[in-house]
């Protein structure tokens, strides 16, 4: 089933570009939810069936594809913002950066000392590319909610990398990681609300100014 | 190759393209709840235009008259190079993929200089947009051709396009997904469809392709319309090789399958046009850049 997993991973790469290039937050959130579905389905395609794997897949799908996107969409509806804050290097800059880091990820992945079972897989380069895409989104976006999406992208990349160890990783560890993720999103949601109330905008670049906004 | 296949190829190239526009418009009309123009409307338009006289502005030179003719001629030659479905094209040799890409570029060049020849500032604007967008679209075509050539180990258009099959989707599906995505962008952008350009817009300021044909009339304008449909047909055939490479290996069934799939493609284009608004002009380069990035990813995956 590895070829299906490869196609899923290709779609994950495509979604990275969508998230980095879009200027609408609802599209970014829906994209990250779809990415969650594809990432969640990869382990069940790669490894032999076991109940442990099934439980993990269901848990990941519930959290990444449904619960967190629902939370974020709710937050965007509550905090009304329509301003278009350009990322640091513009949208095209983001896309080019995404392309460069993906090339870099593929270059690095061929040099990593992986076990022979993992060498031909797309998982390592795609996970590195997704982590880097998340880092770019976190670093260049200026709206807090976009940065949350970047954080989720980063987490998706880390999850993919963790798949190499799925068979040895206990369910508790996965569940703990997901719980951390949810807690992180909650905290960020509260912070977004506070930023919005304080500055009547969720552009985080206001936070570096010493004077109060006039 | 068989004489029958050769004749069917020529017949399809000559007759089928205007039908695609009819199908796209019909799909859009049905989605919008209208009856819409008849399926054969483009044929009627062409017939009407061919009977009309032509008016040439006094400021134009022979370049203006040559524009539509050269564009149509290059597209017709390109149509001889592209395999339709599982059949070999009438003309095929090693490296004809470069010729194919440059024939399209030559056609575009003549469209733009014919537009510039009128001295109208609207047409100038359209030419500038067309050329700057195609700067971003052309690399994608080349990268796609390179990746396919690497996959198939062939250097001729017919070899590298007919190589792709359902098996290829199994073995290198990841790369194929990206190729399909980037090619679909290019298909829409090169044929001036929504979301890149609106073929039915009535405002010169927002036009890209249509504005370059404003001063043409009569048979010359008919050639431009026929050329536009032919371009959709050619690039559609190209796209289908990557997106839907089902090979039945029975000559006549393959022709039927090809016609069915290109009609399906027109319906899909019509659906995309019905459910999307056109991009703001500044976003078009960004989308083309994304297509570029996608095709580069595909090439990385293929080279890996």
Coordinates of C-alpha atoms in Angstrom, one line a residue:
Chain A
X1 CA 0.0 0.0 0.0
X2 CA 3.0 2.2 0.0
X3 CA 2.1 3.9 -3.3
X4 CA -1.2 5.1 -1.9
X5 CA 0.7 6.5 1.1
X6 CA 3.1 8.3 -1.3
X7 CA 0.2 9.9 -3.0
X8 CA -1.3 11.0 0.3
X9 CA 2.1 12.5 1.2
X10 CA 2.2 14.4 -2.1
X11 CA -1.2 15.9 -1.2
X12 CA 0.3 16.9 2.1
X13 CA 3.0 18.8 0.2
X14 CA 0.3 20.5 -2.0
X15 CA -1.6 21.6 1.1
X16 CA 1.6 23.1 2.5
X17 CA 1.6 25.4 -0.5
X18 CA -2.1 26.2 -0.1
X19 CA -1.6 27.2 3.5
X20 CA 1.5 29.3 2.9
X21 CA 0.0 31.0 -0.1
X22 CA -3.6 31.7 1.0
X23 CA -4.7 35.0 2.4
X24 CA -8.0 33.7 3.8
X25 CA -7.8 32.2 7.2
X26 CA -10.9 30.0 6.7
X27 CA -9.3 28.4 3.7
X28 CA -6.1 27.8 5.7
X29 CA -8.0 26.2 8.5
X30 CA -10.0 23.9 6.2
X31 CA -6.7 23.0 4.4
X32 CA -5.1 22.0 7.7
X33 CA -8.1 19.9 8.5
X34 CA -7.8 18.1 5.2
X35 CA -4.1 17.7 5.8
X36 CA -4.9 16.2 9.1
X37 CA -7.1 13.6 7.4
X38 CA -4.4 12.5 5.0
X39 CA -1.7 12.5 7.7
X40 CA -3.9 10.5 10.0
X41 CA -4.6 7.9 7.3
X42 CA -0.9 7.3 6.5
X43 CA 0.0 5.0 9.4
X44 CA -2.8 2.6 8.7
X45 CA -1.6 2.4 5.1
X46 CA 2.0 1.8 6.0
X47 CA 1.9 -0.7 8.7
X48 CA 0.1 -4.0 9.3
X49 CA -3.3 -3.7 10.9
X50 CA -3.5 -3.7 14.7
X51 CA -6.0 -2.3 17.2
X52 CA -3.3 0.0 18.6
X53 CA -2.9 1.5 15.1
X54 CA -6.7 1.8 14.6
X55 CA -7.2 3.5 18.0
X56 CA -4.4 6.0 17.2
X57 CA -5.7 6.7 13.7
X58 CA -9.2 7.4 15.0
X59 CA -7.8 9.6 17.8
X60 CA -5.6 11.6 15.4
X61 CA -8.5 12.1 12.9
X62 CA -10.9 13.2 15.6
X63 CA -8.4 15.8 17.0
X64 CA -6.6 17.0 13.9
X65 CA -9.3 16.9 11.3
X66 CA -12.4 17.8 13.4
X67 CA -11.9 19.1 16.8
X68 CA -9.1 21.7 16.4
X69 CA -10.3 23.1 13.0
X70 CA -13.8 23.4 14.6
X71 CA -12.2 25.3 17.5
X72 CA -10.3 27.6 15.2
X73 CA -13.2 28.3 12.9
X74 CA -15.3 29.2 15.9
X75 CA -12.6 31.6 17.0
X76 CA -12.5 33.2 13.6
X77 CA -16.2 33.7 13.7
X78 CA -16.1 35.3 17.1
X79 CA -13.2 37.6 16.5
X80 CA -14.2 39.6 13.5
X81 CA -11.3 40.8 11.5
X82 CA -11.2 41.6 7.8
X83 CA -7.9 43.4 7.5
X84 CA -5.4 41.9 5.0
X85 CA -2.0 41.8 6.8
X86 CA 0.6 40.8 4.3
X87 CA 3.2 38.3 5.5
X88 CA 6.8 39.6 6.0
X89 CA 7.9 38.6 2.5
X90 CA 4.6 38.7 0.7
X91 CA 2.6 35.7 -0.4
X92 CA 4.8 34.9 -3.4
X93 CA 7.8 35.1 -1.0
X94 CA 6.2 32.5 1.2
X95 CA 5.5 30.2 -1.8
X96 CA 9.1 30.5 -3.0
X97 CA 10.4 29.9 0.5
X98 CA 8.2 26.8 0.7
X99 CA 9.6 25.5 -2.6
X100 CA 13.2 26.1 -1.5
X101 CA 12.8 24.4 1.9
X102 CA 11.1 21.5 0.2
X103 CA 14.0 21.0 -2.1
X104 CA 16.3 21.4 0.9
X105 CA 14.2 18.7 2.8
X106 CA 14.6 16.3 -0.1
X107 CA 18.3 17.0 -0.3
X108 CA 18.8 16.4 3.4
X109 CA 16.6 13.3 3.5
X110 CA 18.9 11.4 1.2
X111 CA 21.8 12.0 3.5
X112 CA 20.2 11.0 6.7
X113 CA 21.3 7.7 8.2
X114 CA 18.0 5.9 8.0
X115 CA 17.3 2.2 8.3
X116 CA 17.0 0.6 4.9
X117 CA 13.3 0.0 5.4
X118 CA 12.7 3.8 5.6
X119 CA 15.0 4.9 2.9
X120 CA 12.7 4.8 -0.1
X121 CA 9.8 6.4 1.6
X122 CA 8.6 9.9 1.1
X123 CA 7.8 10.3 4.8
X124 CA 11.1 11.7 5.9
X125 CA 11.4 14.5 3.2
X126 CA 7.7 15.3 3.4
X127 CA 7.8 15.6 7.2
X128 CA 10.9 17.8 7.1
X129 CA 9.3 19.9 4.4
X130 CA 6.1 20.3 6.5
X131 CA 8.1 21.2 9.6
X132 CA 10.0 23.8 7.6
X133 CA 6.7 25.1 6.0
X134 CA 5.2 25.4 9.5
X135 CA 8.3 27.3 10.7
X136 CA 8.0 29.7 7.7
X137 CA 4.3 30.3 8.5
X138 CA 5.1 30.9 12.1
X139 CA 7.9 33.3 11.3
X140 CA 6.4 35.4 8.5
X141 CA 2.7 35.6 9.2
X142 CA 1.7 38.5 11.4
X143 CA -1.8 37.6 12.5
X144 CA -1.9 35.5 15.6
X145 CA -4.4 33.0 14.1
X146 CA -2.3 32.4 11.1
X147 CA 0.6 31.6 13.4
X148 CA -1.6 29.0 15.1
X149 CA -2.1 27.4 11.7
X150 CA 1.7 27.5 11.3
X151 CA 2.1 25.8 14.6
X152 CA -0.4 23.0 13.6
X153 CA 1.6 22.6 10.3
X154 CA 4.7 22.2 12.4
X155 CA 3.0 19.6 14.6
X156 CA 1.8 17.7 11.5
X157 CA 5.4 17.5 10.3
X158 CA 6.6 16.2 13.6
X159 CA 3.8 13.6 13.7
X160 CA 4.8 12.4 10.3
X161 CA 8.4 12.0 11.4
X162 CA 7.1 10.1 14.4
X163 CA 5.4 7.6 12.1
X164 CA 8.8 5.9 11.5
X165 CA 8.5 4.8 15.2
X166 CA 4.8 4.1 15.3
X167 CA 5.1 0.4 15.9
X168 CA 7.2 0.9 19.0
X169 CA 5.5 4.1 20.3
X170 CA 2.9 3.4 23.0
X171 CA -0.5 4.8 22.6
X172 CA -0.1 6.9 25.7
X173 CA 2.7 8.9 24.2
X174 CA 0.7 9.7 21.1
X175 CA -2.3 10.6 23.2
X176 CA -0.1 12.9 25.4
X177 CA 1.2 14.7 22.3
X178 CA -2.3 15.3 21.1
X179 CA -3.4 16.5 24.5
X180 CA -0.5 19.0 24.5
X181 CA -1.6 20.1 21.1
X182 CA -5.1 20.8 22.2
X183 CA -3.9 22.6 25.3
X184 CA -1.6 24.7 23.1
X185 CA -4.5 25.6 20.8
X186 CA -6.6 26.6 23.8
X187 CA -3.9 28.8 25.2
X188 CA -3.4 30.5 21.8
X189 CA -7.1 31.0 21.4
X190 CA -7.2 32.8 24.7
X191 CA -4.2 34.9 23.7
X192 CA -5.8 35.8 20.4
X193 CA -8.9 37.0 22.2
X194 CA -6.7 39.1 24.5
X195 CA -4.7 40.6 21.7
X196 CA -7.9 41.4 19.9
X197 CA -9.4 43.1 22.9
X198 CA -6.3 45.1 23.7
X199 CA -5.4 46.3 20.2
X200 CA -8.7 45.8 18.4
X201 CA -6.6 43.9 15.8
X202 CA -4.8 40.6 15.9
X203 CA -1.7 41.8 14.1
X204 CA 1.0 40.7 16.4
X205 CA 3.4 43.3 15.1
X206 CA 1.6 45.8 17.3
X207 CA 2.9 44.0 20.3
X208 CA 6.5 45.1 19.6
X209 CA 5.7 48.8 19.8
X210 CA 6.4 50.4 23.1
X211 CA 3.8 53.1 22.8
X212 CA 0.2 52.4 22.9
X213 CA -1.6 52.5 19.5
X214 CA -2.9 55.9 18.8
Chain B
X1 CA 0.5 4.0 -38.4
X2 CA -2.8 3.2 -40.0
X3 CA -4.3 5.5 -42.6
X4 CA -7.6 5.4 -40.8
X5 CA -6.0 6.6 -37.6
X6 CA -4.3 9.4 -39.5
X7 CA -7.6 10.5 -41.1
X8 CA -9.5 10.3 -37.8
X9 CA -6.7 12.5 -36.1
X10 CA -7.1 15.1 -38.8
X11 CA -10.8 15.0 -38.7
X12 CA -11.0 15.4 -34.9
X13 CA -8.5 18.3 -35.0
X14 CA -10.5 20.0 -37.7
X15 CA -14.0 19.5 -36.4
X16 CA -14.1 18.8 -32.7
X17 CA -12.4 21.9 -31.0
X18 CA -15.4 24.4 -31.3
X19 CA -17.6 21.8 -29.6
X20 CA -15.6 22.1 -26.4
X21 CA -16.5 25.8 -26.1
X22 CA -20.1 24.8 -26.6
X23 CA -19.9 22.2 -23.9
X24 CA -18.2 24.6 -21.4
X25 CA -20.8 27.3 -22.1
X26 CA -23.7 24.8 -21.8
X27 CA -22.3 23.5 -18.5
X28 CA -22.1 27.0 -17.1
X29 CA -25.6 27.9 -18.3
X30 CA -27.1 24.7 -16.7
X31 CA -25.3 25.4 -13.4
X32 CA -26.6 29.0 -13.5
X33 CA -30.1 27.7 -14.3
X34 CA -30.3 29.1 -17.8
X35 CA -30.9 27.3 -21.0
X36 CA -27.8 28.7 -22.6
X37 CA -26.7 28.8 -26.2
X38 CA -26.9 25.7 -28.4
X39 CA -24.0 23.3 -28.2
X40 CA -23.0 24.1 -31.8
X41 CA -23.1 27.9 -31.2
X42 CA -19.3 28.3 -31.8
X43 CA -19.7 26.6 -35.3
X44 CA -22.5 29.1 -36.2
X45 CA -20.3 31.9 -35.0
X46 CA -17.4 30.7 -37.1
X47 CA -19.6 30.3 -40.2
X48 CA -21.0 33.8 -39.7
X49 CA -17.6 35.3 -39.3
X50 CA -16.2 33.5 -42.3
X51 CA -18.8 35.1 -44.6
X52 CA -18.2 38.6 -43.4
X53 CA -15.8 41.2 -44.8
X54 CA -12.7 42.4 -43.0
X55 CA -11.8 45.9 -42.0
X56 CA -8.1 46.8 -41.5
X57 CA -7.2 49.9 -39.7
X58 CA -4.9 52.3 -41.8
X59 CA -2.3 52.4 -39.0
X60 CA -1.7 48.6 -39.2
X61 CA 0.9 46.9 -41.3
X62 CA 1.2 43.3 -42.6
X63 CA 2.1 42.2 -39.1
X64 CA -1.5 42.7 -38.1
X65 CA -2.8 40.6 -41.0
X66 CA -0.2 37.9 -40.4
X67 CA -1.1 37.6 -36.7
X68 CA -4.2 35.4 -36.8
X69 CA -2.9 33.3 -39.7
X70 CA 0.5 32.5 -38.1
X71 CA -1.2 31.8 -34.7
X72 CA -3.6 29.4 -36.3
X73 CA -0.9 27.8 -38.4
X74 CA 1.4 27.1 -35.4
X75 CA -1.5 25.6 -33.5
X76 CA -2.4 23.4 -36.5
X77 CA 1.2 22.1 -36.7
X78 CA 1.3 21.6 -32.9
X79 CA -1.9 19.6 -33.2
X80 CA -0.1 17.2 -35.6
X81 CA 2.5 16.5 -32.9
X82 CA 0.2 15.7 -30.1
X83 CA -1.0 12.1 -29.6
X84 CA -4.8 12.0 -29.1
X85 CA -5.6 9.2 -26.8
X86 CA -3.6 6.0 -27.3
X87 CA -2.7 6.8 -30.9
X88 CA 0.5 8.0 -32.4
X89 CA 0.4 11.4 -33.9
X90 CA 1.0 11.9 -37.7
X91 CA 4.3 13.6 -37.0
X92 CA 6.7 12.4 -34.3
X93 CA 10.5 12.6 -33.9
X94 CA 13.0 12.9 -31.0
X95 CA 12.9 16.3 -29.4
X96 CA 9.6 17.3 -30.9
X97 CA 8.5 18.3 -27.4
X98 CA 10.7 21.4 -27.7
X99 CA 9.2 22.2 -31.1
X100 CA 5.7 21.8 -29.5
X101 CA 6.5 24.3 -26.7
X102 CA 8.0 26.8 -29.1
X103 CA 5.2 26.5 -31.6
X104 CA 2.8 27.6 -28.9
X105 CA 5.2 30.4 -28.0
X106 CA 5.5 31.5 -31.6
X107 CA 1.7 31.6 -31.9
X108 CA 1.6 33.7 -28.8
X109 CA 4.3 36.0 -30.0
X110 CA 2.4 36.7 -33.3
X111 CA -0.9 37.3 -31.4
X112 CA 0.9 39.9 -29.2
X113 CA 2.8 41.7 -31.9
X114 CA -0.4 41.9 -34.0
X115 CA -2.1 43.5 -31.0
X116 CA 0.8 45.9 -30.6
X117 CA 0.7 46.8 -34.3
X118 CA -2.7 48.5 -33.8
X119 CA -1.1 51.1 -31.5
X120 CA -4.1 50.9 -29.1
X121 CA -3.2 51.2 -25.5
X122 CA -5.8 48.6 -24.4
X123 CA -4.2 46.1 -26.7
X124 CA -0.8 47.0 -25.4
X125 CA -2.0 46.3 -21.9
X126 CA -3.4 42.9 -22.9
X127 CA -0.1 42.0 -24.7
X128 CA 1.9 42.9 -21.6
X129 CA -0.2 40.8 -19.4
X130 CA -0.3 37.9 -21.8
X131 CA 3.5 37.9 -22.1
X132 CA 4.3 38.3 -18.5
X133 CA 1.9 35.6 -17.4
X134 CA 3.2 33.2 -20.0
X135 CA 6.7 33.8 -18.7
X136 CA 5.6 31.9 -15.6
X137 CA 3.5 29.4 -17.5
X138 CA 6.1 28.2 -20.0
X139 CA 8.6 26.9 -17.4
X140 CA 5.8 24.7 -16.0
X141 CA 5.2 23.1 -19.4
X142 CA 8.9 22.4 -19.8
X143 CA 9.3 21.0 -16.3
X144 CA 6.3 18.7 -16.9
X145 CA 7.8 17.6 -20.2
X146 CA 11.1 16.9 -18.5
X147 CA 9.6 14.9 -15.7
X148 CA 7.5 12.8 -18.1
X149 CA 10.5 12.4 -20.4
X150 CA 12.6 11.1 -17.4
X151 CA 9.8 8.7 -16.4
X152 CA 9.3 7.3 -19.9
X153 CA 12.9 7.5 -21.1
X154 CA 11.6 8.9 -24.4
X155 CA 12.4 12.2 -26.0
X156 CA 9.5 12.4 -28.4
X157 CA 6.1 13.9 -27.5
X158 CA 4.2 10.8 -28.5
X159 CA 6.6 8.5 -26.6
X160 CA 6.5 10.4 -23.4
X161 CA 2.8 11.1 -23.4
X162 CA 1.6 7.6 -24.4
X163 CA 3.9 6.0 -21.9
X164 CA 1.8 7.1 -19.0
X165 CA -0.7 4.6 -18.0
X166 CA -2.7 3.4 -15.0
X167 CA 0.5 1.5 -13.9
X168 CA 2.5 4.7 -13.8
X169 CA -0.1 6.1 -11.3
X170 CA 0.7 3.1 -9.1
X171 CA 4.4 3.4 -9.2
X172 CA 4.9 7.1 -9.1
X173 CA 1.5 8.5 -8.1
X174 CA 2.9 11.2 -5.9
X175 CA 4.7 12.9 -8.8
X176 CA 1.7 12.4 -11.1
X177 CA -0.7 14.2 -8.6
X178 CA 1.6 17.2 -8.7
X179 CA 2.0 17.1 -12.5
X180 CA -1.8 17.0 -12.9
X181 CA -2.3 19.8 -10.4
X182 CA 0.2 22.1 -12.2
X183 CA -0.9 21.1 -15.6
X184 CA -4.5 22.0 -14.7
X185 CA -3.4 25.5 -13.7
X186 CA -1.6 25.8 -17.0
X187 CA -4.6 24.5 -19.0
X188 CA -6.8 27.2 -17.4
X189 CA -4.2 30.0 -17.6
X190 CA -3.1 29.3 -21.2
X191 CA -6.7 29.1 -22.4
X192 CA -7.7 32.2 -20.6
X193 CA -10.4 30.5 -18.6
X194 CA -11.7 31.6 -15.2
X195 CA -10.0 32.0 -12.6
X196 CA -7.1 33.4 -14.6
X197 CA -9.0 35.3 -17.2
X198 CA -12.7 35.7 -18.0
X199 CA -13.5 34.9 -21.7
X200 CA -16.8 36.7 -21.4
X201 CA -15.7 39.8 -19.7
X202 CA -17.0 43.1 -21.3
X203 CA -14.5 45.5 -19.8
X204 CA -11.3 46.0 -21.8
X205 CA -9.4 47.0 -18.6
X206 CA -9.8 43.5 -17.1
X207 CA -9.2 41.5 -20.3
X208 CA -6.1 39.6 -21.1
X209 CA -6.6 37.6 -24.2
X210 CA -9.8 39.0 -25.6
X211 CA -8.4 42.6 -25.6
X212 CA -5.7 41.5 -28.1
X213 CA -8.4 40.5 -30.6
X214 CA -10.5 43.6 -30.4
X215 CA -9.4 45.1 -33.7
X216 CA -9.7 41.9 -35.7
X217 CA -12.9 41.3 -37.7
X218 CA -14.5 38.8 -40.1
X219 CA -12.5 35.8 -41.1
X220 CA -9.5 36.9 -39.2
X221 CA -11.5 37.0 -36.0
X222 CA -13.0 33.6 -36.9
X223 CA -9.4 32.2 -37.1
X224 CA -8.7 33.6 -33.7
X225 CA -11.7 32.0 -32.2
X226 CA -11.0 28.7 -33.9
X227 CA -7.4 29.0 -32.7
X228 CA -8.5 29.5 -29.2
X229 CA -10.7 26.4 -29.3
X230 CA -7.9 24.4 -30.9
X231 CA -5.5 25.4 -28.2
X232 CA -8.0 24.2 -25.6
X233 CA -8.2 20.9 -27.5
X234 CA -4.5 20.4 -27.8
X235 CA -3.6 21.3 -24.2
X236 CA -6.7 19.2 -23.1
X237 CA -5.3 16.2 -25.0
X238 CA -2.0 16.8 -23.3
X239 CA -3.6 17.1 -19.9
X240 CA -5.6 13.9 -20.4
X241 CA -2.5 11.9 -21.0
X242 CA -1.3 12.7 -17.5
X243 CA -4.6 12.9 -15.7
X244 CA -6.6 10.0 -17.2
X245 CA -4.2 7.6 -18.9
X246 CA -6.6 4.7 -19.5
X247 CA -5.4 2.5 -22.4
X248 CA -7.9 0.1 -24.0
X249 CA -5.6 -0.8 -26.9
X250 CA -8.5 -1.3 -29.2
X251 CA -8.2 1.3 -31.9
X252 CA -11.7 2.5 -32.3
X253 CA -12.6 2.2 -28.6
X254 CA -9.6 4.3 -27.8
X255 CA -10.9 7.0 -30.1
X256 CA -14.2 6.9 -28.4
X257 CA -12.6 7.0 -25.0
X258 CA -10.5 10.0 -26.0
X259 CA -13.6 11.9 -27.3
X260 CA -15.5 11.0 -24.1
X261 CA -12.7 12.1 -21.8
X262 CA -12.1 15.4 -23.5
X263 CA -15.8 16.2 -23.3
X264 CA -15.7 15.3 -19.6
X265 CA -12.7 17.6 -19.3
X266 CA -14.8 20.5 -20.9
X267 CA -17.5 19.8 -18.4
X268 CA -15.0 20.0 -15.5
X269 CA -13.7 23.3 -16.9
X270 CA -17.2 24.5 -17.0
X271 CA -17.8 23.4 -13.4
X272 CA -14.7 25.2 -12.3
X273 CA -15.8 28.3 -14.0
X274 CA -19.3 28.1 -12.5
X275 CA -18.0 27.8 -8.9
X276 CA -15.1 30.2 -8.9
X277 CA -14.8 33.9 -9.4
X278 CA -11.9 35.2 -11.3
X279 CA -8.7 36.1 -9.5
X280 CA -7.6 39.6 -8.9
X281 CA -5.0 40.4 -11.5
X282 CA -2.2 40.6 -8.9
X283 CA -2.9 37.1 -7.7
X284 CA -2.5 35.5 -11.2
X285 CA 1.3 35.5 -11.0
X286 CA 1.1 34.0 -7.6
X287 CA -1.0 31.1 -8.7
X288 CA 1.2 30.5 -11.7
X289 CA 4.2 30.6 -9.4
X290 CA 2.4 27.9 -7.3
X291 CA 2.0 25.8 -10.5
X292 CA 5.7 26.3 -11.1
X293 CA 6.6 25.1 -7.6
X294 CA 4.3 22.1 -7.9
X295 CA 5.9 21.0 -11.1
X296 CA 9.3 21.4 -9.6
X297 CA 8.2 19.2 -6.7
X298 CA 7.1 16.6 -9.2
X299 CA 10.5 16.7 -10.9
X300 CA 12.3 16.3 -7.6
X301 CA 10.1 13.2 -6.9
X302 CA 10.9 11.8 -10.3
X303 CA 14.6 12.5 -10.1
X304 CA 14.8 11.0 -6.7

